[in-house]
PDB file of C-alpha atoms in Angstrom:
ATOM      1  CA  UNK A 764      11.088  -8.343   1.084  1.00  0.00           C
ATOM      2  CA  UNK A 765      14.398  -9.293  -0.876  1.00  0.00           C
ATOM      3  CA  UNK A 766      12.480 -10.251  -4.075  1.00  0.00           C
ATOM      4  CA  UNK A 767      10.604  -6.935  -3.732  1.00  0.00           C
ATOM      5  CA  UNK A 768      14.058  -4.830  -3.186  1.00  0.00           C
ATOM      6  CA  UNK A 769      16.095  -6.886  -5.880  1.00  0.00           C
ATOM      7  CA  UNK A 770      13.555  -6.005  -8.698  1.00  0.00           C
ATOM      8  CA  UNK A 771      12.561  -2.921  -7.710  1.00  0.00           C
ATOM      9  CA  UNK A 772      16.502  -1.945  -7.749  1.00  0.00           C
ATOM     10  CA  UNK A 773      16.185  -2.811 -11.544  1.00  0.00           C
ATOM     11  CA  UNK A 774      14.016  -0.153 -12.411  1.00  0.00           C
ATOM     12  CA  UNK A 775      13.829   3.676 -13.711  1.00  0.00           C
ATOM     13  CA  UNK A 776      10.629   4.946 -12.755  1.00  0.00           C
ATOM     14  CA  UNK A 777       9.084   7.836 -10.762  1.00  0.00           C
ATOM     15  CA  UNK A 778       6.469   5.579  -8.657  1.00  0.00           C
ATOM     16  CA  UNK A 779       6.678   1.979  -7.840  1.00  0.00           C
ATOM     17  CA  UNK A 780       3.409  -0.295  -7.079  1.00  0.00           C
ATOM     18  CA  UNK A 781       3.848  -3.286  -4.922  1.00  0.00           C
ATOM     19  CA  UNK A 782       1.177  -6.390  -4.695  1.00  0.00           C
ATOM     20  CA  UNK A 783       1.558  -9.439  -3.286  1.00  0.00           C
ATOM     21  CA  UNK A 784       1.663 -12.673  -5.837  1.00  0.00           C
ATOM     22  CA  UNK A 785      -1.510 -14.105  -4.165  1.00  0.00           C
ATOM     23  CA  UNK A 786      -3.721 -11.008  -4.120  1.00  0.00           C
ATOM     24  CA  UNK A 787      -6.175  -9.795  -7.326  1.00  0.00           C
ATOM     25  CA  UNK A 788      -5.614  -5.983  -8.257  1.00  0.00           C
ATOM     26  CA  UNK A 789      -8.743  -4.486  -9.572  1.00  0.00           C
ATOM     27  CA  UNK A 790      -8.409  -4.166 -13.392  1.00  0.00           C
ATOM     28  CA  UNK A 791      -7.844  -0.177 -13.208  1.00  0.00           C
ATOM     29  CA  UNK A 792      -6.194  -0.214  -9.986  1.00  0.00           C
ATOM     30  CA  UNK A 793      -2.811   1.164 -11.567  1.00  0.00           C
ATOM     31  CA  UNK A 794      -5.212   3.828 -13.670  1.00  0.00           C
ATOM     32  CA  UNK A 795      -6.808   4.823 -10.185  1.00  0.00           C
ATOM     33  CA  UNK A 796      -3.348   5.331  -8.733  1.00  0.00           C
ATOM     34  CA  UNK A 797      -1.822   7.412 -11.549  1.00  0.00           C
ATOM     35  CA  UNK A 798      -4.649   9.662 -11.478  1.00  0.00           C
ATOM     36  CA  UNK A 799      -4.287  10.270  -7.707  1.00  0.00           C
ATOM     37  CA  UNK A 800      -0.650  10.383  -8.381  1.00  0.00           C
ATOM     38  CA  UNK A 801      -1.069  13.286 -11.084  1.00  0.00           C
ATOM     39  CA  UNK A 802      -3.598  15.045  -8.788  1.00  0.00           C
ATOM     40  CA  UNK A 803      -2.043  15.150  -5.372  1.00  0.00           C
ATOM     41  CA  UNK A 804       1.690  14.888  -6.316  1.00  0.00           C
ATOM     42  CA  UNK A 805       1.637  12.263  -3.102  1.00  0.00           C
ATOM     43  CA  UNK A 806       4.829  10.152  -1.578  1.00  0.00           C
ATOM     44  CA  UNK A 807       3.011   7.315  -0.481  1.00  0.00           C
ATOM     45  CA  UNK A 808      -0.668   5.751  -1.195  1.00  0.00           C
ATOM     46  CA  UNK A 809      -2.316   3.203   0.906  1.00  0.00           C
ATOM     47  CA  UNK A 810      -5.628   1.942   0.024  1.00  0.00           C
ATOM     48  CA  UNK A 811      -8.436  -0.023   1.104  1.00  0.00           C
ATOM     49  CA  UNK A 812      -9.249  -4.031  -0.004  1.00  0.00           C
ATOM     50  CA  UNK A 813     -11.943  -6.247  -0.036  1.00  0.00           C
ATOM     51  CA  UNK A 814     -11.430  -9.729   1.502  1.00  0.00           C
ATOM     52  CA  UNK A 815     -14.542 -11.123  -0.423  1.00  0.00           C
ATOM     53  CA  UNK A 816     -13.698 -11.920  -3.875  1.00  0.00           C
ATOM     54  CA  UNK A 817     -16.486  -9.344  -5.604  1.00  0.00           C
ATOM     55  CA  UNK A 818     -16.369  -7.159  -8.238  1.00  0.00           C
ATOM     56  CA  UNK A 819     -14.074  -4.280  -6.502  1.00  0.00           C
ATOM     57  CA  UNK A 820     -13.791  -0.375  -7.552  1.00  0.00           C
ATOM     58  CA  UNK A 821     -15.301   0.543 -10.399  1.00  0.00           C
ATOM     59  CA  UNK A 822     -13.834   3.724 -12.360  1.00  0.00           C
ATOM     60  CA  UNK A 823     -17.484   5.304 -12.547  1.00  0.00           C
ATOM     61  CA  UNK A 824     -17.371   5.116  -8.635  1.00  0.00           C
ATOM     62  CA  UNK A 825     -16.135   8.545  -6.855  1.00  0.00           C
ATOM     63  CA  UNK A 826     -12.915   7.765  -5.415  1.00  0.00           C
ATOM     64  CA  UNK A 827     -13.022   7.959  -1.698  1.00  0.00           C
ATOM     65  CA  UNK A 828      -9.912  10.176  -0.892  1.00  0.00           C
ATOM     66  CA  UNK A 829      -8.328  11.416   2.434  1.00  0.00           C
ATOM     67  CA  UNK A 830      -4.699  13.219   2.767  1.00  0.00           C
ATOM     68  CA  UNK A 831      -4.931  13.510   6.772  1.00  0.00           C
ATOM     69  CA  UNK A 832      -6.560  10.181   8.133  1.00  0.00           C
ATOM     70  CA  UNK A 833      -3.096   7.933   8.324  1.00  0.00           C
ATOM     71  CA  UNK A 834      -1.132   7.183  11.346  1.00  0.00           C
ATOM     72  CA  UNK A 835       1.676   5.509  12.886  1.00  0.00           C
ATOM     73  CA  UNK A 836       0.318   3.355  15.178  1.00  0.00           C
ATOM     74  CA  UNK A 837       1.869   1.818  18.199  1.00  0.00           C
ATOM     75  CA  UNK A 838       1.734  -1.571  16.909  1.00  0.00           C
ATOM     76  CA  UNK A 839       4.484  -0.437  14.321  1.00  0.00           C
ATOM     77  CA  UNK A 840       1.879  -0.466  11.160  1.00  0.00           C
ATOM     78  CA  UNK A 841      -0.059   2.226   9.704  1.00  0.00           C
ATOM     79  CA  UNK A 842      -3.783   2.941  10.943  1.00  0.00           C
ATOM     80  CA  UNK A 843      -6.562   5.903  10.745  1.00  0.00           C
ATOM     81  CA  UNK A 844      -6.889   8.888  12.986  1.00  0.00           C
ATOM     82  CA  UNK A 845     -10.953   9.009  12.252  1.00  0.00           C
ATOM     83  CA  UNK A 846     -11.895   5.659  10.581  1.00  0.00           C
ATOM     84  CA  UNK A 847     -12.947   2.128  11.814  1.00  0.00           C
ATOM     85  CA  UNK A 848     -10.450  -0.137  10.495  1.00  0.00           C
ATOM     86  CA  UNK A 849     -12.546  -2.665   9.927  1.00  0.00           C
ATOM     87  CA  UNK A 850     -15.018  -0.714   7.250  1.00  0.00           C
ATOM     88  CA  UNK A 851     -11.613   1.320   6.079  1.00  0.00           C
ATOM     89  CA  UNK A 852      -8.828  -1.534   5.696  1.00  0.00           C
ATOM     90  CA  UNK A 853      -5.408  -0.701   5.035  1.00  0.00           C
ATOM     91  CA  UNK A 854      -3.281  -3.297   2.802  1.00  0.00           C
ATOM     92  CA  UNK A 855       0.293  -2.286   4.210  1.00  0.00           C
ATOM     93  CA  UNK A 856       1.405  -5.013   1.159  1.00  0.00           C
ATOM     94  CA  UNK A 857       0.229  -3.164  -1.456  1.00  0.00           C
ATOM     95  CA  UNK A 858       1.865   0.522  -1.404  1.00  0.00           C
ATOM     96  CA  UNK A 859       2.424   2.745  -4.142  1.00  0.00           C
ATOM     97  CA  UNK A 860       5.697   5.095  -2.938  1.00  0.00           C
ATOM     98  CA  UNK A 861       7.893   7.357  -4.985  1.00  0.00           C
ATOM     99  CA  UNK A 862      10.998   5.488  -6.226  1.00  0.00           C
ATOM    100  CA  UNK A 863      13.565   7.447  -4.599  1.00  0.00           C
ATOM    101  CA  UNK A 864      11.709   7.305  -0.905  1.00  0.00           C
ATOM    102  CA  UNK A 865      11.767   3.129  -1.960  1.00  0.00           C
ATOM    103  CA  UNK A 866      15.298   3.314  -2.608  1.00  0.00           C
ATOM    104  CA  UNK A 867      16.506   4.994   0.634  1.00  0.00           C
ATOM    105  CA  UNK A 868      13.894   2.800   2.895  1.00  0.00           C
ATOM    106  CA  UNK A 869      13.826  -0.430   1.246  1.00  0.00           C
ATOM    107  CA  UNK A 870      11.724  -3.738   2.847  1.00  0.00           C
ATOM    108  CA  UNK A 871      13.257  -4.748   5.763  1.00  0.00           C
ATOM    109  CA  UNK A 872      15.100  -8.202   5.067  1.00  0.00           C
ATOM    110  CA  UNK A 873      15.643  -8.964   8.535  1.00  0.00           C
ATOM    111  CA  UNK A 874      14.537 -12.303  10.317  1.00  0.00           C
ATOM    112  CA  UNK A 875      12.438 -10.772  12.911  1.00  0.00           C
ATOM    113  CA  UNK A 876      10.259  -8.803   9.994  1.00  0.00           C
ATOM    114  CA  UNK A 877       9.497 -11.793   8.187  1.00  0.00           C
ATOM    115  CA  UNK A 878       6.014 -11.740   7.982  1.00  0.00           C
ATOM    116  CA  UNK A 879       5.783  -7.732   8.958  1.00  0.00           C
ATOM    117  CA  UNK A 880       8.098  -6.672   6.394  1.00  0.00           C
ATOM    118  CA  UNK A 881       5.059  -4.362   4.647  1.00  0.00           C
ATOM    119  CA  UNK A 882       4.161  -2.686   7.984  1.00  0.00           C
ATOM    120  CA  UNK A 883       7.618  -2.177   9.061  1.00  0.00           C
ATOM    121  CA  UNK A 884       8.270  -0.700   5.070  1.00  0.00           C
ATOM    122  CA  UNK A 885       5.006   1.726   5.671  1.00  0.00           C
ATOM    123  CA  UNK A 886       6.450   2.633   9.385  1.00  0.00           C
ATOM    124  CA  UNK A 887       9.312   3.552   8.223  1.00  0.00           C
ATOM    125  CA  UNK A 888       8.040   5.769   5.240  1.00  0.00           C
ATOM    126  CA  UNK A 889       5.804   7.436   7.932  1.00  0.00           C
ATOM    127  CA  UNK A 890       8.869   8.660   9.747  1.00  0.00           C
ATOM    128  CA  UNK A 891      10.156  10.722   7.204  1.00  0.00           C
ATOM    129  CA  UNK A 892       9.174  14.634   7.914  1.00  0.00           C
ATOM    130  CA  UNK A 893       6.374  16.055   6.188  1.00  0.00           C
ATOM    131  CA  UNK A 894       5.589  12.532   4.107  1.00  0.00           C
ATOM    132  CA  UNK A 895       2.734  13.579   1.830  1.00  0.00           C
ATOM    133  CA  UNK A 896       0.444  10.619   1.953  1.00  0.00           C
ATOM    134  CA  UNK A 897      -2.877   9.612   0.341  1.00  0.00           C
ATOM    135  CA  UNK A 898      -5.619   6.776   1.698  1.00  0.00           C
ATOM    136  CA  UNK A 899      -8.227   5.817  -1.001  1.00  0.00           C
ATOM    137  CA  UNK A 900     -10.939   4.160   0.853  1.00  0.00           C
ATOM    138  CA  UNK A 901     -12.483   2.226  -2.504  1.00  0.00           C
ATOM    139  CA  UNK A 902     -11.521  -1.531  -2.198  1.00  0.00           C
ATOM    140  CA  UNK A 903      -8.397  -1.742  -5.090  1.00  0.00           C
ATOM    141  CA  UNK A 904      -7.645  -5.223  -4.684  1.00  0.00           C
ATOM    142  CA  UNK A 905      -8.958  -8.734  -3.205  1.00  0.00           C
ATOM    143  CA  UNK A 906      -6.805  -9.986  -0.646  1.00  0.00           C
ATOM    144  CA  UNK A 907      -6.569 -13.779  -1.029  1.00  0.00           C
ATOM    145  CA  UNK A 908      -5.243 -15.378   2.607  1.00  0.00           C
ATOM    146  CA  UNK A 909      -2.336 -17.112   1.567  1.00  0.00           C
ATOM    147  CA  UNK A 910      -1.543 -20.256   3.571  1.00  0.00           C
ATOM    148  CA  UNK A 911       2.032 -20.690   1.690  1.00  0.00           C
ATOM    149  CA  UNK A 912       3.859 -20.495   5.039  1.00  0.00           C
ATOM    150  CA  UNK A 913       1.771 -22.925   6.863  1.00  0.00           C
ATOM    151  CA  UNK A 914       2.739 -26.655   7.078  1.00  0.00           C
ATOM    152  CA  UNK A 915       0.325 -29.212   5.365  1.00  0.00           C
TER     153      UNK A 915
END
């Protein structure tokens, strides 16, 4: 969280997109995100991901976009109103958000939030009144589970 906050504080952009260092981004992920930003003028975008290292979304594939399915869950993360989360997964560590929204709702650096700072960040964003969100059901990243916090 601290590294993300420090790096992002040096930017002068309209939107900022995060991805974990050990995850793999589909080559055209940013192009897809810019297309969605331009079309929907959203505050935050969350998307699906793959847990198998296969070819992810293709730009020729139809984008599956929803602007009303995401809600705050009692667990402290964001979930779907309608979808089965095992099919339409949400990668909280890879949000794309308006820079000014990030600036006033940075990633939590509290020790109790280590490992869940991404969920806490998204939850805080969804506490903002009239937040405009988009969920992209297409798999835009490969989530490669990290064992960097484990003891070997």
